[in-house]
Short mmCIF file of C-alpha atoms in Angstrom, two decimals:
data_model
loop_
_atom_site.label_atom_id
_atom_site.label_comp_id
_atom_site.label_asym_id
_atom_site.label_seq_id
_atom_site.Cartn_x
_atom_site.Cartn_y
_atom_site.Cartn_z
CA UNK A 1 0.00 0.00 0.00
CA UNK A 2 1.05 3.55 -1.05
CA UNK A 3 0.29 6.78 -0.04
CA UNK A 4 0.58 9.91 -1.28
CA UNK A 5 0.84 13.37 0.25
CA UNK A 6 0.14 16.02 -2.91
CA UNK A 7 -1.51 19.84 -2.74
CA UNK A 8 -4.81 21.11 -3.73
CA UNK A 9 -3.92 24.45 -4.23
CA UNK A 10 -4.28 27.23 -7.17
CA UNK A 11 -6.96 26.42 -9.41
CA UNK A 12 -6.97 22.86 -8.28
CA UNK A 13 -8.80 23.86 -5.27
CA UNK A 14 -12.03 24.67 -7.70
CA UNK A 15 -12.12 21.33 -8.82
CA UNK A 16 -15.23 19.21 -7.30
CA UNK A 17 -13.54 16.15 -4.85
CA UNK A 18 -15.45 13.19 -7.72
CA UNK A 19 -13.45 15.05 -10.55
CA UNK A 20 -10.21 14.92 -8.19
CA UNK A 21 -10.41 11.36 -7.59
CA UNK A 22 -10.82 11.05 -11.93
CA UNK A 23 -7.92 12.86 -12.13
CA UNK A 24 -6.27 10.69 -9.79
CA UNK A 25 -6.47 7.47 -11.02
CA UNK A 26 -6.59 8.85 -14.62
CA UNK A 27 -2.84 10.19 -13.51
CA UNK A 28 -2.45 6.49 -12.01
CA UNK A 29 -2.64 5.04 -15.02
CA UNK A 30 -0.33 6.98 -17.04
CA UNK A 31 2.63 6.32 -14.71
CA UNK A 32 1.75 3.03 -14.96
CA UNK A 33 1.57 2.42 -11.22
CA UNK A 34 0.44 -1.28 -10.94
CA UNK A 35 -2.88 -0.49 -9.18
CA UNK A 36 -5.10 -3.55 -7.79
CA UNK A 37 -8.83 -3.95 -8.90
CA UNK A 38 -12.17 -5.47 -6.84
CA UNK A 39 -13.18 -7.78 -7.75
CA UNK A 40 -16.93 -6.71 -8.09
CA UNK A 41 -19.00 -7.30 -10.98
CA UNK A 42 -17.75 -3.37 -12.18
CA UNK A 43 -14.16 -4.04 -11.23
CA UNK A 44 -12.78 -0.46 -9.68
CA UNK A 45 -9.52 0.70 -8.71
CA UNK A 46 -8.51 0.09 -5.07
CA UNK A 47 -7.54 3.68 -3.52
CA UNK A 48 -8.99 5.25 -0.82
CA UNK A 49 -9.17 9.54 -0.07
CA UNK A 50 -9.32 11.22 3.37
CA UNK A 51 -12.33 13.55 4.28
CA UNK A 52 -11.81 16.06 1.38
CA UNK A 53 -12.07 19.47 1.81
CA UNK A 54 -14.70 21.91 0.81
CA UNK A 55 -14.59 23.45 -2.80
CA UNK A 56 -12.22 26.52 -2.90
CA UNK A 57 -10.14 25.57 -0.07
CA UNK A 58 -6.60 24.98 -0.73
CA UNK A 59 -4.35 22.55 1.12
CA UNK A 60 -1.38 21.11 1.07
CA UNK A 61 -2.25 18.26 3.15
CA UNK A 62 -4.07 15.97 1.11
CA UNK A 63 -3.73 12.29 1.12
CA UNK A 64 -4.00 9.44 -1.30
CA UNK A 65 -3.79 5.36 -0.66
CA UNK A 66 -2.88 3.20 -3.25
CA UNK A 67 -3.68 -0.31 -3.18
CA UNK A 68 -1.07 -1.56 -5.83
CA UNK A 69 1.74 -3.93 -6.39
CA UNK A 70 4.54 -1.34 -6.85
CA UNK A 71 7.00 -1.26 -3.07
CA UNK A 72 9.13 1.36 -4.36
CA UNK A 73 7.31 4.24 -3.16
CA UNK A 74 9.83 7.36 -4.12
CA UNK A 75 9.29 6.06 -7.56
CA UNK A 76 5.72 5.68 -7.28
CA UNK A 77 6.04 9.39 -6.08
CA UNK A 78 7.99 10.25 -9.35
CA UNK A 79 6.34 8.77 -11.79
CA UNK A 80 3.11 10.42 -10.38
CA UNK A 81 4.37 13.52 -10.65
CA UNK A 82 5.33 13.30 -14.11
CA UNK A 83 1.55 12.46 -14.95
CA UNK A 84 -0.36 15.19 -12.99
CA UNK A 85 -0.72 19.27 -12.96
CA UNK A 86 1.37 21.10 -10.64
CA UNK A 87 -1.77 22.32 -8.41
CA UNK A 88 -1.42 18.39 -7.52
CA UNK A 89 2.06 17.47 -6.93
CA UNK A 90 3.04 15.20 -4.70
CA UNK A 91 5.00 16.17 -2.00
CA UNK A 92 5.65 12.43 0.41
CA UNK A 93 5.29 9.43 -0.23
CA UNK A 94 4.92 6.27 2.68
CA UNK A 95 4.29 2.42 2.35
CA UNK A 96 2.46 0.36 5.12
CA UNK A 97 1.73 -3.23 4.40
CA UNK A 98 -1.80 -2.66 4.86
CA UNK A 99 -4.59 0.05 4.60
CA UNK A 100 -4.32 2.54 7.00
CA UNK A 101 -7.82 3.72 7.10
CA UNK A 102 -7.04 7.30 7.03
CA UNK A 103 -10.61 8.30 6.28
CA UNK A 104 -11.61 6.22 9.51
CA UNK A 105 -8.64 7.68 12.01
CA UNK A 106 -8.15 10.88 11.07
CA UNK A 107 -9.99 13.27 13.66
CA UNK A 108 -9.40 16.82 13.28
CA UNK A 109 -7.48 18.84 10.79
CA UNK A 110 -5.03 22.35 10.81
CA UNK A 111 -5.80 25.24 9.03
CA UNK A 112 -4.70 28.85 8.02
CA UNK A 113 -6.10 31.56 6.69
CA UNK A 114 -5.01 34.73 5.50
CA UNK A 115 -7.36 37.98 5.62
CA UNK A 116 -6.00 41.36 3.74
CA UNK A 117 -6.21 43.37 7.49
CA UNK A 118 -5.44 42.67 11.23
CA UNK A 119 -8.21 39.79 13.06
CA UNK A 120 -9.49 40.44 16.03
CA UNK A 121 -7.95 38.30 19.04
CA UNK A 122 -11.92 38.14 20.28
CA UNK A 123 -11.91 35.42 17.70
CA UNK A 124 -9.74 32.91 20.30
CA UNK A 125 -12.53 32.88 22.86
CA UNK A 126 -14.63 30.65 20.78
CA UNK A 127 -13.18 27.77 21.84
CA UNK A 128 -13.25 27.93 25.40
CA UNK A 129 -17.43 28.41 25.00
CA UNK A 130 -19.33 25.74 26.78
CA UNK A 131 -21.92 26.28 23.73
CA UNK A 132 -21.61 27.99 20.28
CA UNK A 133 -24.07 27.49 17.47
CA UNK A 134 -23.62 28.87 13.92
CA UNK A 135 -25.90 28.69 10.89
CA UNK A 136 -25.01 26.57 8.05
CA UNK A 137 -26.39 25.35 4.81
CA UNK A 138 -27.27 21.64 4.10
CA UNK A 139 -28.73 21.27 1.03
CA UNK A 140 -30.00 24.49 0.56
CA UNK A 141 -31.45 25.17 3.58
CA UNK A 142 -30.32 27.09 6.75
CA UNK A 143 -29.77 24.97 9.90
CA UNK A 144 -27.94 25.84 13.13
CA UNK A 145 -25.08 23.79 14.06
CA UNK A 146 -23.76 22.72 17.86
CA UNK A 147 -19.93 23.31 16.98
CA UNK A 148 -18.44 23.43 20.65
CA UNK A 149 -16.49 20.33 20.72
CA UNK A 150 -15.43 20.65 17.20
CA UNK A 151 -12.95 23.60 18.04
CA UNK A 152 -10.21 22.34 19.60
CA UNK A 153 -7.62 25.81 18.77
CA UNK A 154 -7.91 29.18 17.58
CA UNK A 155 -4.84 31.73 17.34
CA UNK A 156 -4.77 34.80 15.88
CA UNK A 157 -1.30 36.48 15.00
CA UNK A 158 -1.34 39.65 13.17
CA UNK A 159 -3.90 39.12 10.00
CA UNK A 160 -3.60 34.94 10.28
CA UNK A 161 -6.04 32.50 11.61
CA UNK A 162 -4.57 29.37 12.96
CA UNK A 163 -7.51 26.90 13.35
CA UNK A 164 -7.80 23.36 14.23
CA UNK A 165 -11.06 21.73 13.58
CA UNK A 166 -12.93 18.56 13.65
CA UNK A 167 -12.62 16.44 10.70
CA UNK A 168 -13.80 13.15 9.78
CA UNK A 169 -16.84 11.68 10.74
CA UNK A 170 -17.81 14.55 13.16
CA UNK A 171 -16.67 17.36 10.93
CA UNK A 172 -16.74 21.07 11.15
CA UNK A 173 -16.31 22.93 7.69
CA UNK A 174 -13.53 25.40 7.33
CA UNK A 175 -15.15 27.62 5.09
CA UNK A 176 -18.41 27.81 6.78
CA UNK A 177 -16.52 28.45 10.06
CA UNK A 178 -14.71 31.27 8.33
CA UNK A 179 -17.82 32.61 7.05
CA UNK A 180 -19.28 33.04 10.71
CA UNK A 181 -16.12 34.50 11.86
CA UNK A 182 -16.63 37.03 8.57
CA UNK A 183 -19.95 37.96 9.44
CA UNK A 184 -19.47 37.83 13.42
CA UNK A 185 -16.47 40.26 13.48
CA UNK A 186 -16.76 42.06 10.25
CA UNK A 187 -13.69 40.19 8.70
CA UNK A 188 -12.92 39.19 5.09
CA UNK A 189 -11.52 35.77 5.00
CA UNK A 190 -11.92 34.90 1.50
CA UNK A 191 -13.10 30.72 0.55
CA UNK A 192 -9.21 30.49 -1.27
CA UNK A 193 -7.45 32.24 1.51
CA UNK A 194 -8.04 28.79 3.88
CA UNK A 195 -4.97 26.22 3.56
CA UNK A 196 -5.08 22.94 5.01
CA UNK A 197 -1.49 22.63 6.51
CA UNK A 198 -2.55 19.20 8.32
CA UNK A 199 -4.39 16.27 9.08
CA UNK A 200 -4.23 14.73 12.92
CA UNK A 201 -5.23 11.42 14.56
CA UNK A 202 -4.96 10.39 18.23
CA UNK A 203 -1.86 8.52 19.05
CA UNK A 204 -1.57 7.87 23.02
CA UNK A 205 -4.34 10.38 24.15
CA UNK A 206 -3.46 13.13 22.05
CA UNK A 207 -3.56 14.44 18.74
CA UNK A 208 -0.59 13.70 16.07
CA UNK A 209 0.06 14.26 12.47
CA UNK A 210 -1.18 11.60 10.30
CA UNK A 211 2.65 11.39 9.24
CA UNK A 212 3.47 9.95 12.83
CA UNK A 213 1.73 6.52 12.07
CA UNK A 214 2.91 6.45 8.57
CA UNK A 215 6.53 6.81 9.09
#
C-alpha cells in the first residue's frame, strides 16, 4: 500500500472532490503504477481519499492510498508527478503493508487563513465556550449547528487564523466556520485564503500528524 501526500492548491482547489479522484487514477494510469482492482461485478480501482475538503479551499495536506503492487514508493512518487498538474504534486510518499484507514482515524485537521487586514484576538474565545451554534447550509437550507467540541484551537497572529477543527466523521467545515467568523467580526476571510497545513489522529491520548503513524 502507497500513499501519497500532494496539494490542492491554485486552481486545483475549484475542482469538485469526484473530478479529483478522476484525475487521480486517470494520472495512475499513465505512470503506470500497478494499481489492484475489486473484484466486483464493475471491477474499480482500489484507492482510498481522506475527508476532502470543501470546494475553494486549498491545502497542502491531502492524502491518497494506493492499493497496488509497486514497493518502491519514491518512484511511485515520481512517476506520479510526471503524470499530474502542478496544483497536484506530490509532495511524500509512505508504504504500510496494509490500509491505513485514514478516512476512519483521522480526527481533526489544521488550518490557516489569510485575511487582507489585522483579526481580532476576540476570535480565540470561541473555543473555550461551553456552547456555540452557527448557521449553516445543508442542502440548501439554513440549519444551526452545535460546533463546541469541534474547536479544539484558535490563534490569531497579526492578520492569520490558525484553526484546528474537527474532521472526519464529526466534521466542522472550514469555510463555513470562516464565514461566521466574517460575518461575526466584520472580517474578510476569502473561501481560497483557507490552507489545510494538516491532518491529525490520536496517538496515546493526544492528537498527532497523520505522518506519525505512517513513518
Amino acid at each position: 500500500m502507497i500513499i501519497l501526500r500532494h496539494l490542492k492548491v491554485d486552481d486545483v482547489s475549484y475542482v469538485s472532490h469526484k473530478d479529483i479522484l478522476r484525475v487521480l487514477q486517470r494520472g495512475l494510469k499513465r505512470a503506470k503504477v500497478d494499481v489492484k482492482y475489486s473484484q466486483g461485478f464493475v471491477p474499480h480501482m482500489l484507492t482510498y481519499t481522506t475527508t476532502p475538503v470543501p470546494l475553494g479551499v486549498q491545502s497542502t495536506a491531502e492524502y491518497f492510498a494506493i492499493d497496488c503492487n509497486d514497493k518502491d514508493k519514491e518512484d511511485v512518487l515520481r512517476r506520479y508527478n510526471q503524470s499530474m498538474p502542478s496544483g497536484m504534486r506530490g509532495v511524500a510518499s509512505f508504504y504500510k503493508d496494509k490500509n491505513p484507514n485514514l478516512a476512519g482515524i483521522v480526527v481533526a485537521s489544521d488550518y490557516k487563513a489569510v485575511c487582507d487586514s489585522p483579526l481580532p484576538k476576540e476570535i480565540e474565545s470561541i473555543k473555550d465556550c461551553d456552547s456555540y451554534i452557527i448557521s449553516t447550509f445543508k442542502k440548501g437550507e439554513a440549519v444551526d449547528k452545535e460546533i463546541a467540541g469541534l474547536v479544539y484551537d484558535l490563534k490569531v497572529e497579526g492578520n492569520a487564523l490558525y484553526m484546528r477543527l474537527a474532521s472526519g466523521n464529526a466534521n466542522l467545515r472550514a469555510d463555513s466556520f470562516v464565514e461566521h467568523i466574517n460575518s461575526k467580526f466584520g472580517c474578510n476571510i476569502k473561501t481560497n485564503d483557507i490552507i489545510r497545513t494538516a491532518q491529525l489522529v490520536l496517538k496515546d491520548g493526544a492528537l498527532a500528524d497523520v505522518e506519525e503513524i505512517l513513518k
